[in-house]
mmCIF file of C-alpha atoms in Angstrom:
data_model
loop_
_atom_site.group_PDB
_atom_site.id
_atom_site.type_symbol
_atom_site.label_atom_id
_atom_site.label_comp_id
_atom_site.label_asym_id
_atom_site.label_seq_id
_atom_site.Cartn_x
_atom_site.Cartn_y
_atom_site.Cartn_z
ATOM 1 C CA MET W 26 -1.389 28.912 -5.930
ATOM 2 C CA THR W 27 1.054 30.230 -2.825
ATOM 3 C CA PHE W 28 4.065 27.587 -2.778
ATOM 4 C CA GLN W 29 6.885 27.377 -4.869
ATOM 5 C CA THR W 30 7.837 24.545 -7.749
ATOM 6 C CA LEU W 31 9.545 22.717 -9.461
ATOM 7 C CA ASP W 32 9.342 25.783 -11.876
ATOM 8 C CA ASP W 33 11.458 27.445 -8.643
ATOM 9 C CA VAL W 34 15.071 24.862 -8.260
ATOM 10 C CA GLU W 35 17.394 25.378 -10.095
ATOM 11 C CA ASP W 36 19.185 22.400 -11.832
ATOM 12 C CA GLY W 37 21.180 20.167 -10.819
ATOM 13 C CA GLN W 38 20.294 19.971 -7.157
ATOM 14 C CA ARG W 39 20.465 17.185 -3.792
ATOM 15 C CA VAL W 40 17.143 17.287 -3.396
ATOM 16 C CA LEU W 41 15.234 14.986 -0.757
ATOM 17 C CA VAL W 42 12.078 13.939 -2.249
ATOM 18 C CA ARG W 43 8.396 12.761 -0.135
ATOM 19 C CA LEU W 44 6.320 11.025 -2.379
ATOM 20 C CA ASP W 45 2.929 8.438 -1.116
ATOM 21 C CA LEU W 46 3.629 5.043 -2.400
ATOM 22 C CA ASN W 47 1.335 3.556 0.503
ATOM 23 C CA SER W 48 -0.117 0.176 -1.970
ATOM 24 C CA PRO W 49 -2.229 -2.335 -0.612
ATOM 25 C CA VAL W 50 0.305 -5.524 -0.202
ATOM 26 C CA GLU W 51 -1.104 -8.863 -0.764
ATOM 27 C CA ASP W 52 1.006 -11.966 0.640
ATOM 28 C CA GLY W 53 3.740 -9.864 1.673
ATOM 29 C CA GLU W 54 3.854 -8.551 -2.131
ATOM 30 C CA VAL W 55 3.419 -4.850 -2.861
ATOM 31 C CA GLN W 56 1.156 -3.983 -5.874
ATOM 32 C CA ASP W 57 1.592 -1.195 -8.360
ATOM 33 C CA ASN W 58 -0.357 0.824 -8.865
ATOM 34 C CA ARG W 59 -1.222 4.628 -10.244
ATOM 35 C CA ARG W 60 0.423 6.433 -7.682
ATOM 36 C CA PHE W 61 3.620 5.043 -9.096
ATOM 37 C CA ASP W 62 2.826 6.261 -12.325
ATOM 38 C CA ARG W 63 1.808 9.705 -11.153
ATOM 39 C CA HIS W 64 5.116 10.636 -8.855
ATOM 40 C CA ALA W 65 7.172 8.637 -11.548
ATOM 41 C CA GLU W 66 6.523 11.965 -13.751
ATOM 42 C CA THR W 67 8.499 13.901 -10.976
ATOM 43 C CA ILE W 68 10.941 11.942 -10.706
ATOM 44 C CA ARG W 69 11.855 11.740 -14.287
ATOM 45 C CA GLU W 70 11.934 15.178 -14.487
ATOM 46 C CA LEU W 71 14.299 15.551 -11.585
ATOM 47 C CA VAL W 72 16.122 12.720 -13.620
ATOM 48 C CA GLU W 73 16.617 14.545 -16.371
ATOM 49 C CA ARG W 74 17.386 17.780 -14.774
ATOM 50 C CA ASP W 75 20.039 16.429 -13.660
ATOM 51 C CA PHE W 76 19.251 16.607 -9.756
ATOM 52 C CA GLU W 77 20.441 13.808 -7.313
ATOM 53 C CA VAL W 78 17.483 12.796 -5.318
ATOM 54 C CA ALA W 79 16.662 11.143 -2.231
ATOM 55 C CA VAL W 80 13.311 9.800 -1.846
ATOM 56 C CA MET W 81 11.459 9.616 1.465
ATOM 57 C CA ALA W 82 7.789 7.652 1.446
ATOM 58 C CA HIS W 83 5.520 5.510 4.364
ATOM 59 C CA GLN W 84 3.526 2.158 3.386
ATOM 60 C CA GLY W 85 1.219 1.195 6.563
ATOM 61 C CA ARG W 86 1.306 1.213 9.884
ATOM 62 C CA PRO W 87 3.510 -0.570 12.247
ATOM 63 C CA GLY W 88 1.565 -3.392 13.899
ATOM 64 C CA ARG W 89 -0.522 -3.945 10.554
ATOM 65 C CA ASP W 90 0.247 -6.723 7.495
ATOM 66 C CA ASP W 91 0.960 -3.835 5.177
ATOM 67 C CA PHE W 92 3.888 -1.976 6.964
ATOM 68 C CA VAL W 93 6.630 -3.432 5.323
ATOM 69 C CA SER W 94 9.990 -2.364 3.987
ATOM 70 C CA LEU W 95 10.434 0.198 1.019
ATOM 71 C CA SER W 96 12.426 -2.298 -1.311
ATOM 72 C CA GLN W 97 9.389 -3.691 -3.621
ATOM 73 C CA HIS W 98 8.593 -0.040 -3.790
ATOM 74 C CA ALA W 99 12.438 1.023 -4.990
ATOM 75 C CA ASP W 100 12.229 -1.858 -8.085
ATOM 76 C CA ILE W 101 8.501 -0.576 -8.909
ATOM 77 C CA LEU W 102 9.493 2.930 -9.143
ATOM 78 C CA GLU W 103 12.366 1.997 -11.116
ATOM 79 C CA SER W 104 10.030 -0.252 -14.204
ATOM 80 C CA HIS W 105 8.254 3.516 -14.363
ATOM 81 C CA ILE W 106 10.932 6.036 -14.746
ATOM 82 C CA ASP W 107 13.480 3.715 -16.865
ATOM 83 C CA SER W 108 16.195 4.559 -14.773
ATOM 84 C CA PRO W 109 18.333 3.082 -11.655
ATOM 85 C CA VAL W 110 16.582 3.052 -8.205
ATOM 86 C CA ASP W 111 18.809 2.356 -5.534
ATOM 87 C CA PHE W 112 17.219 1.485 -2.137
ATOM 88 C CA VAL W 113 19.080 1.674 1.324
ATOM 89 C CA ALA W 114 17.298 -0.146 4.341
ATOM 90 C CA ASP W 115 17.140 2.838 6.708
ATOM 91 C CA THR W 116 16.355 6.767 6.515
ATOM 92 C CA PHE W 117 18.348 8.987 8.863
ATOM 93 C CA GLY W 118 21.507 6.432 10.306
ATOM 94 C CA GLU W 119 24.500 5.942 9.198
ATOM 95 C CA GLU W 120 23.335 3.553 5.967
ATOM 96 C CA ALA W 121 21.185 6.470 4.990
ATOM 97 C CA LEU W 122 24.174 9.484 5.183
ATOM 98 C CA ASP W 123 26.569 7.275 3.565
ATOM 99 C CA ALA W 124 23.995 6.456 0.072
ATOM 100 C CA ILE W 125 23.024 9.692 0.034
ATOM 101 C CA GLY W 126 26.975 11.181 0.472
ATOM 102 C CA GLU W 127 27.609 9.037 -2.652
ATOM 103 C CA LEU W 128 24.143 10.123 -4.867
ATOM 104 C CA ASP W 129 25.509 11.686 -8.066
ATOM 105 C CA GLY W 130 23.347 13.610 -10.859
ATOM 106 C CA GLY W 131 20.483 11.287 -12.310
ATOM 107 C CA ASP W 132 20.852 9.029 -9.148
ATOM 108 C CA VAL W 133 17.749 7.705 -7.413
ATOM 109 C CA LEU W 134 17.850 6.562 -3.805
ATOM 110 C CA VAL W 135 14.612 5.073 -1.951
ATOM 111 C CA LEU W 136 15.279 5.562 1.719
ATOM 112 C CA GLU W 137 13.317 2.964 3.984
ATOM 113 C CA ASN W 138 10.220 3.438 5.433
ATOM 114 C CA THR W 139 9.290 6.913 7.695
ATOM 115 C CA ARG W 140 7.162 5.297 9.579
ATOM 116 C CA MET W 141 9.986 3.152 10.868
ATOM 117 C CA CYS W 142 11.536 5.809 12.444
ATOM 118 C CA ASP W 143 9.838 6.487 16.106
ATOM 119 C CA GLU W 144 9.556 10.355 15.136
ATOM 120 C CA GLU W 145 7.309 9.904 12.155
ATOM 121 C CA LEU W 146 4.101 9.271 13.455
ATOM 122 C CA PRO W 147 2.444 11.158 16.024
ATOM 123 C CA GLU W 148 0.565 14.107 14.796
ATOM 124 C CA GLU W 149 1.633 17.290 16.351
ATOM 125 C CA GLU W 150 2.533 20.876 15.739
ATOM 126 C CA PRO W 151 5.030 21.230 12.424
ATOM 127 C CA GLU W 152 7.705 23.216 14.972
ATOM 128 C CA VAL W 153 7.652 20.450 16.996
ATOM 129 C CA LYS W 154 8.164 17.775 14.137
ATOM 130 C CA ALA W 155 11.316 20.405 12.390
ATOM 131 C CA GLU W 156 13.299 19.627 15.769
ATOM 132 C CA THR W 157 13.102 15.975 15.467
ATOM 133 C CA GLU W 158 16.534 14.377 15.109
ATOM 134 C CA PHE W 159 14.747 13.259 11.883
ATOM 135 C CA VAL W 160 14.505 16.567 10.597
ATOM 136 C CA GLN W 161 17.753 17.766 12.091
ATOM 137 C CA THR W 162 20.057 15.247 10.884
ATOM 138 C CA LEU W 163 19.028 15.335 7.081
ATOM 139 C CA LYS W 164 18.564 18.888 6.109
ATOM 140 C CA ASP W 165 22.142 19.414 5.937
ATOM 141 C CA GLU W 166 22.189 16.292 3.922
ATOM 142 C CA PHE W 167 20.498 18.702 0.877
ATOM 143 C CA ASP W 168 19.736 21.711 -0.970
ATOM 144 C CA ALA W 169 15.982 21.952 -0.724
ATOM 145 C CA TYR W 170 13.041 19.655 -0.007
ATOM 146 C CA ILE W 171 10.267 18.890 -2.502
ATOM 147 C CA ASN W 172 6.803 17.534 -1.615
ATOM 148 C CA ASP W 173 4.898 15.682 -3.754
ATOM 149 C CA ALA W 174 2.668 13.245 -0.925
ATOM 150 C CA TYR W 175 0.162 15.214 -1.670
ATOM 151 C CA SER W 176 -2.683 12.580 -0.843
ATOM 152 C CA ALA W 177 -0.987 12.723 2.984
ATOM 153 C CA ALA W 178 -0.880 16.317 3.337
ATOM 154 C CA HIS W 179 -3.626 15.937 6.335
ATOM 155 C CA ARG W 180 -1.294 14.155 7.873
ATOM 156 C CA SER W 181 0.895 16.285 10.304
ATOM 157 C CA HIS W 182 3.737 14.031 10.189
ATOM 158 C CA ALA W 183 7.497 14.916 10.065
ATOM 159 C CA SER W 184 8.651 14.010 6.237
ATOM 160 C CA LEU W 185 5.210 16.117 5.481
ATOM 161 C CA VAL W 186 5.419 19.757 7.335
ATOM 162 C CA GLY W 187 8.729 18.893 9.713
ATOM 163 C CA PHE W 188 11.547 19.308 6.607
ATOM 164 C CA PRO W 189 9.508 23.208 5.279
ATOM 165 C CA LEU W 190 10.067 24.713 8.446
ATOM 166 C CA VAL W 191 14.312 24.331 8.156
ATOM 167 C CA MET W 192 15.064 24.065 4.527
ATOM 168 C CA ASP W 193 13.273 25.871 1.037
ATOM 169 C CA ALA W 194 10.342 23.588 0.038
ATOM 170 C CA TYR W 195 8.976 22.995 -2.709
ATOM 171 C CA ALA W 196 5.746 21.222 -4.598
ATOM 172 C CA GLY W 197 6.162 18.480 -6.716
ATOM 173 C CA ARG W 198 4.419 17.883 -9.408
ATOM 174 C CA VAL W 199 1.746 15.744 -8.189
ATOM 175 C CA MET W 200 1.508 18.240 -5.060
ATOM 176 C CA GLU W 201 0.827 21.302 -8.053
ATOM 177 C CA THR W 202 -1.712 19.341 -10.233
ATOM 178 C CA GLU W 203 -4.087 18.105 -7.631
ATOM 179 C CA TYR W 204 -3.952 21.090 -5.649
ATOM 180 C CA GLU W 205 -5.197 22.792 -7.940
ATOM 181 C CA ALA W 206 -7.872 20.042 -9.585
ATOM 182 C CA ASN W 207 -9.661 19.757 -5.503
ATOM 183 C CA THR W 208 -9.602 23.996 -4.760
ATOM 184 C CA ALA W 209 -10.989 24.804 -8.090
ATOM 185 C CA ILE W 210 -14.773 23.793 -6.512
ATOM 186 C CA ALA W 211 -14.465 26.542 -4.108
ATOM 187 C CA GLU W 212 -11.835 28.751 -5.709
ATOM 188 C CA LYS W 213 -13.213 28.580 -9.742
ATOM 189 C CA GLU W 214 -16.023 30.801 -11.096
ATOM 190 C CA PHE W 215 -18.318 28.893 -13.504
ATOM 191 C CA ASP W 216 -20.707 30.026 -15.549
ATOM 192 C CA GLY W 217 -23.014 26.992 -16.445
ATOM 193 C CA GLN W 218 -24.030 24.520 -13.596
ATOM 194 C CA VAL W 219 -21.967 22.508 -10.939
ATOM 195 C CA THR W 220 -22.760 18.760 -10.271
ATOM 196 C CA MET W 221 -21.483 16.655 -7.685
ATOM 197 C CA VAL W 222 -21.901 12.824 -7.357
ATOM 198 C CA VAL W 223 -21.401 11.833 -4.212
ATOM 199 C CA GLY W 224 -21.221 8.176 -2.759
ATOM 200 C CA GLY W 225 -19.291 5.767 -0.814
ATOM 201 C CA THR W 226 -19.615 3.727 2.783
ATOM 202 C CA LYS W 227 -19.211 7.286 4.649
ATOM 203 C CA ALA W 228 -22.434 9.374 5.726
ATOM 204 C CA THR W 229 -20.328 12.001 7.848
ATOM 205 C CA ASP W 230 -18.044 13.058 4.626
ATOM 206 C CA VAL W 231 -20.689 13.257 2.464
ATOM 207 C CA ILE W 232 -23.053 15.866 4.531
ATOM 208 C CA ASP W 233 -19.165 17.250 5.385
ATOM 209 C CA VAL W 234 -18.697 18.251 1.365
ATOM 210 C CA MET W 235 -22.531 19.260 0.946
ATOM 211 C CA THR W 236 -22.332 21.482 3.558
ATOM 212 C CA HIS W 237 -19.275 23.257 1.987
ATOM 213 C CA LEU W 238 -19.979 23.186 -0.982
ATOM 214 C CA ASP W 239 -23.698 24.172 -0.984
ATOM 215 C CA GLU W 240 -23.659 27.799 -2.517
ATOM 216 C CA LYS W 241 -21.409 25.976 -5.238
ATOM 217 C CA VAL W 242 -22.824 23.177 -6.565
ATOM 218 C CA ASP W 243 -26.251 23.902 -8.584
ATOM 219 C CA ALA W 244 -27.206 19.559 -8.391
ATOM 220 C CA PHE W 245 -26.046 16.809 -6.204
ATOM 221 C CA LEU W 246 -26.475 13.122 -7.614
ATOM 222 C CA LEU W 247 -26.278 11.026 -4.547
ATOM 223 C CA GLY W 248 -25.734 7.279 -4.133
ATOM 224 C CA GLY W 249 -23.668 4.624 -2.622
ATOM 225 C CA ILE W 250 -24.314 3.871 1.552
ATOM 226 C CA ALA W 251 -24.590 7.519 2.076
ATOM 227 C CA GLY W 252 -27.536 7.782 -1.069
ATOM 228 C CA GLU W 253 -29.735 5.123 0.756
ATOM 229 C CA LEU W 254 -29.435 6.799 3.980
ATOM 230 C CA PHE W 255 -30.971 10.311 2.055
ATOM 231 C CA LEU W 256 -33.803 7.889 0.806
ATOM 232 C CA ARG W 257 -34.563 6.975 4.646
ATOM 233 C CA ALA W 258 -35.108 10.542 5.381
ATOM 234 C CA ALA W 259 -37.055 11.089 2.188
ATOM 235 C CA GLY W 260 -39.186 8.118 3.738
ATOM 236 C CA TYR W 261 -37.991 5.001 1.718
ATOM 237 C CA PRO W 262 -38.191 2.314 3.981
ATOM 238 C CA VAL W 263 -34.375 1.402 3.412
ATOM 239 C CA GLY W 264 -30.817 2.804 4.783
ATOM 240 C CA TYR W 265 -31.369 0.070 7.672
ATOM 241 C CA ASP W 266 -29.167 -3.102 8.294
ATOM 242 C CA ILE W 267 -30.009 -6.232 7.882
ATOM 243 C CA ASP W 268 -28.950 -9.743 8.935
ATOM 244 C CA ASP W 269 -25.149 -8.992 10.759
ATOM 245 C CA ALA W 270 -24.732 -6.066 8.411
ATOM 246 C CA ASN W 271 -23.510 -2.874 10.194
ATOM 247 C CA LEU W 272 -23.510 -0.534 7.361
ATOM 248 C CA TYR W 273 -26.572 2.138 8.066
ATOM 249 C CA ASP W 274 -27.879 2.014 11.756
ATOM 250 C CA GLU W 275 -25.134 3.264 13.824
ATOM 251 C CA GLN W 276 -24.440 6.512 10.632
ATOM 252 C CA TRP W 277 -28.071 6.975 10.711
ATOM 253 C CA GLU W 278 -28.092 8.064 14.419
ATOM 254 C CA GLN W 279 -25.096 9.838 14.180
ATOM 255 C CA ASN W 280 -25.753 11.887 11.176
ATOM 256 C CA SER W 281 -29.841 11.785 10.574
ATOM 257 C CA ASP W 282 -30.868 15.290 11.968
ATOM 258 C CA LYS W 283 -28.265 16.694 9.557
ATOM 259 C CA ILE W 284 -29.756 14.585 6.611
ATOM 260 C CA GLU W 285 -33.199 15.422 7.672
ATOM 261 C CA SER W 286 -32.201 19.221 7.861
ATOM 262 C CA MET W 287 -30.224 19.084 4.542
ATOM 263 C CA LEU W 288 -32.822 17.585 2.821
ATOM 264 C CA GLU W 289 -35.497 20.253 3.973
ATOM 265 C CA ASP W 290 -33.247 22.949 2.798
ATOM 266 C CA HIS W 291 -32.140 21.842 -0.417
ATOM 267 C CA ARG W 292 -34.741 19.392 -1.601
ATOM 268 C CA ASP W 293 -34.588 21.251 -4.906
ATOM 269 C CA GLN W 294 -30.198 20.642 -5.112
ATOM 270 C CA ILE W 295 -30.709 17.162 -4.415
ATOM 271 C CA THR W 296 -31.880 13.727 -6.873
ATOM 272 C CA LEU W 297 -31.814 10.583 -4.840
ATOM 273 C CA ALA W 298 -31.729 7.637 -7.167
ATOM 274 C CA VAL W 299 -34.867 5.956 -8.212
ATOM 275 C CA ASP W 300 -34.051 2.555 -8.341
ATOM 276 C CA LEU W 301 -31.657 -0.134 -6.542
ATOM 277 C CA ALA W 302 -29.924 -3.050 -7.351
ATOM 278 C CA TYR W 303 -29.267 -6.372 -5.226
ATOM 279 C CA GLU W 304 -28.169 -10.136 -6.197
ATOM 280 C CA GLY W 305 -31.062 -12.172 -7.118
ATOM 281 C CA ASP W 306 -32.047 -15.237 -6.591
ATOM 282 C CA ASP W 307 -30.095 -16.964 -9.632
ATOM 283 C CA GLY W 308 -26.835 -14.631 -8.726
ATOM 284 C CA SER W 309 -27.513 -12.297 -11.212
ATOM 285 C CA ARG W 310 -28.300 -8.565 -10.692
ATOM 286 C CA ALA W 311 -31.910 -7.383 -10.124
ATOM 287 C CA GLU W 312 -33.454 -3.782 -9.962
ATOM 288 C CA GLN W 313 -36.469 -2.676 -7.849
ATOM 289 C CA SER W 314 -37.751 0.799 -8.088
ATOM 290 C CA VAL W 315 -37.888 2.279 -4.314
ATOM 291 C CA ASP W 316 -41.633 3.269 -4.879
ATOM 292 C CA ASP W 317 -42.168 -0.053 -5.199
ATOM 293 C CA ILE W 318 -40.242 -1.382 -1.172
ATOM 294 C CA ASP W 319 -42.501 -1.861 1.213
ATOM 295 C CA GLU W 320 -39.512 -3.561 3.549
ATOM 296 C CA LYS W 321 -35.552 -3.645 3.097
ATOM 297 C CA THR W 322 -35.610 -7.989 2.989
ATOM 298 C CA VAL W 323 -31.935 -7.336 0.817
ATOM 299 C CA SER W 324 -28.943 -5.723 0.817
ATOM 300 C CA TYR W 325 -28.869 -3.275 -2.124
ATOM 301 C CA LEU W 326 -25.434 -3.153 -3.752
ATOM 302 C CA ASP W 327 -25.764 -0.288 -6.299
ATOM 303 C CA VAL W 328 -28.258 2.125 -8.113
ATOM 304 C CA GLY W 329 -30.243 1.186 -10.693
ATOM 305 C CA SER W 330 -30.227 1.657 -14.543
ATOM 306 C CA GLU W 331 -33.109 4.222 -14.391
ATOM 307 C CA THR W 332 -31.377 6.275 -12.169
ATOM 308 C CA VAL W 333 -27.747 6.535 -13.905
ATOM 309 C CA MET W 334 -30.910 6.957 -16.812
ATOM 310 C CA GLU W 335 -31.627 10.122 -14.467
ATOM 311 C CA TYR W 336 -28.422 11.188 -13.103
ATOM 312 C CA SER W 337 -26.722 11.195 -16.844
ATOM 313 C CA PRO W 338 -28.471 14.277 -18.512
ATOM 314 C CA ILE W 339 -27.942 16.372 -15.360
ATOM 315 C CA ILE W 340 -24.251 15.669 -15.918
ATOM 316 C CA ARG W 341 -23.813 16.238 -19.859
ATOM 317 C CA GLU W 342 -25.908 19.147 -18.985
ATOM 318 C CA SER W 343 -23.111 20.738 -16.809
ATOM 319 C CA GLU W 344 -19.773 23.219 -17.233
ATOM 320 C CA ALA W 345 -18.193 21.380 -14.310
ATOM 321 C CA VAL W 346 -18.904 17.778 -12.395
ATOM 322 C CA PHE W 347 -16.772 16.820 -9.418
ATOM 323 C CA MET W 348 -16.834 13.022 -7.878
ATOM 324 C CA LYS W 349 -16.419 11.402 -5.126
ATOM 325 C CA GLY W 350 -17.404 7.961 -3.681
ATOM 326 C CA ALA W 351 -18.392 4.820 -6.141
ATOM 327 C CA LEU W 352 -22.361 4.650 -6.371
ATOM 328 C CA GLY W 353 -22.406 1.154 -5.754
ATOM 329 C CA MET W 354 -19.924 -2.170 -5.807
ATOM 330 C CA PHE W 355 -18.405 -1.559 -8.517
ATOM 331 C CA GLU W 356 -15.514 -4.478 -7.772
ATOM 332 C CA ASP W 357 -18.630 -6.976 -9.017
ATOM 333 C CA GLU W 358 -19.021 -6.631 -12.941
ATOM 334 C CA ARG W 359 -23.081 -7.405 -11.932
ATOM 335 C CA PHE W 360 -22.625 -3.930 -9.340
ATOM 336 C CA SER W 361 -20.823 -1.075 -11.661
ATOM 337 C CA VAL W 362 -23.409 0.308 -13.356
ATOM 338 C CA GLY W 363 -24.061 3.141 -11.491
ATOM 339 C CA THR W 364 -20.338 4.330 -11.065
ATOM 340 C CA ALA W 365 -18.925 2.848 -14.824
ATOM 341 C CA GLY W 366 -22.560 4.488 -15.609
ATOM 342 C CA VAL W 367 -21.924 8.307 -13.950
ATOM 343 C CA LEU W 368 -18.216 7.894 -15.136
ATOM 344 C CA GLU W 369 -18.358 7.292 -18.882
ATOM 345 C CA ALA W 370 -21.990 10.011 -18.473
ATOM 346 C CA ILE W 371 -18.514 12.495 -17.833
ATOM 347 C CA ALA W 372 -16.005 11.597 -19.833
ATOM 348 C CA ASP W 373 -19.362 12.028 -22.940
ATOM 349 C CA THR W 374 -19.423 15.472 -21.379
ATOM 350 C CA ASP W 375 -17.025 19.061 -22.687
ATOM 351 C CA CYS W 376 -16.850 19.892 -18.827
ATOM 352 C CA PHE W 377 -14.727 20.235 -16.210
ATOM 353 C CA SER W 378 -14.072 17.495 -14.671
ATOM 354 C CA VAL W 379 -12.375 15.837 -10.989
ATOM 355 C CA VAL W 380 -13.091 12.511 -9.947
ATOM 356 C CA GLY W 381 -11.650 12.013 -6.289
ATOM 357 C CA GLY W 382 -10.585 9.065 -4.602
ATOM 358 C CA GLY W 383 -9.221 5.857 -4.735
ATOM 359 C CA ASP W 384 -11.565 3.605 -4.934
ATOM 360 C CA THR W 385 -14.023 5.650 -7.813
ATOM 361 C CA SER W 386 -10.818 6.046 -10.058
ATOM 362 C CA ARG W 387 -9.866 2.895 -10.155
ATOM 363 C CA ALA W 388 -12.419 2.083 -11.567
ATOM 364 C CA ILE W 389 -11.591 3.889 -14.454
ATOM 365 C CA GLU W 390 -9.555 1.679 -15.670
ATOM 366 C CA MET W 391 -11.224 -1.406 -14.488
ATOM 367 C CA TYR W 392 -14.009 -0.761 -16.998
ATOM 368 C CA GLY W 393 -12.277 0.493 -20.132
ATOM 369 C CA MET W 394 -11.800 4.156 -19.798
ATOM 370 C CA GLU W 395 -9.168 6.566 -20.078
ATOM 371 C CA GLU W 396 -7.642 9.335 -17.367
ATOM 372 C CA ASP W 397 -7.449 11.303 -20.250
ATOM 373 C CA GLU W 398 -10.629 11.538 -20.863
ATOM 374 C CA PHE W 399 -11.422 13.745 -17.401
ATOM 375 C CA GLY W 400 -10.281 16.883 -16.009
ATOM 376 C CA HIS W 401 -8.313 15.690 -13.435
ATOM 377 C CA VAL W 402 -8.509 11.772 -12.137
ATOM 378 C CA SER W 403 -7.158 12.543 -8.393
ATOM 379 C CA ILE W 404 -5.131 9.793 -5.907
ATOM 380 C CA ALA W 405 -5.795 11.657 -3.005
ATOM 381 C CA GLY W 406 -8.464 9.783 -0.523
ATOM 382 C CA GLY W 407 -8.853 11.801 2.418
ATOM 383 C CA ALA W 408 -6.452 14.553 1.435
ATOM 384 C CA TYR W 409 -9.481 15.111 -1.153
ATOM 385 C CA ILE W 410 -12.449 14.831 1.163
ATOM 386 C CA ARG W 411 -10.516 17.964 3.031
ATOM 387 C CA ALA W 412 -10.208 19.987 0.060
ATOM 388 C CA LEU W 413 -13.778 19.533 -1.249
ATOM 389 C CA THR W 414 -14.820 20.545 2.497
ATOM 390 C CA GLY W 415 -12.437 23.691 2.836
ATOM 391 C CA ALA W 416 -10.303 22.324 5.441
ATOM 392 C CA GLU W 417 -6.582 22.909 5.945
ATOM 393 C CA LEU W 418 -4.245 20.293 4.469
ATOM 394 C CA VAL W 419 -1.186 21.243 7.428
ATOM 395 C CA GLY W 420 1.208 19.288 4.344
ATOM 396 C CA VAL W 421 0.193 22.227 1.792
ATOM 397 C CA GLU W 422 0.255 24.838 4.430
ATOM 398 C CA VAL W 423 3.643 24.376 5.552
ATOM 399 C CA LEU W 424 4.884 25.013 1.762
ATOM 400 C CA GLN W 425 2.540 28.152 1.354
ATOM 401 C CA ARG W 426 4.745 29.412 4.758
#
């Protein structure tokens, strides 16, 4: 690791802490989620060490329904750290500066949504962001900057990349643990088999991950929309849009050459579904062997039970297992067999494991599993994909400077 962490910060300082508390918003109400719980570990440590803490975070984007104030976030965060959390409806104006000036040791203050500042959002070079009024105004109010927002580290926004260029900068505990776990597949050496379960809805993400990791991973187990597109490349009559769906054909046009090439070059590493599940006429789950499909007439919503039975032994023989993306529409219990079954196999295996992506990690809680059954459960989506593909995370890079 090449950045400083909380272990390197002297206690009792006034710190500006960037979290990622971006959350689902339903009917104007911010939903509690895993991110609050994770970031609470960093904030609790800072409170216990008598820091004066001001929190920056974002919520939604301008023009969208989830673009709301962080006042509710402050209340949710307070419930997770069991200490008072104040809120100020300002980010770097006079009201914010006055509230920051009143901080004492152990106090926590949440500043208003960073994306309500005009200088936050445009993707610009860190050097440009460091010169913004937003950064220049706040930098003199604090002894240090702490970035704990790994899941937003692929964004070159002012609150993420500007401050490390003008202040002493450190990684929070979430940033530290996420970085270590998510770069492990590229940096760790494993003596035994390395397996990667890849699903989800975006074929490009799957291809990029598989291309980058083809020499590191011994077995790829496929599912989701991407898995169906690979089945199409293997000659099965699936991976097509039916009715008014727009999930497959456009992605096939964009990625078919790469998918076919990957199957040809790495067929011994790639295991495809042997059966698929769909909604039967009576509304229940039905399954069909891919060898028995003559024409796609139904929407396939999960891999089948036989596929899970084939994937599970491969997982159990592995020294390391990484997972990105769901294998089906697990939010519907009828079509959770693939995602939950694979997760249970990972949980039962004594291996180094990382489960990434917000949706996939949500399935762990939905189906009665515990996070501590896995080596690491990532709360990152886009940043996790970038880590797996070897792409630079600008928010990490500026900390490493």
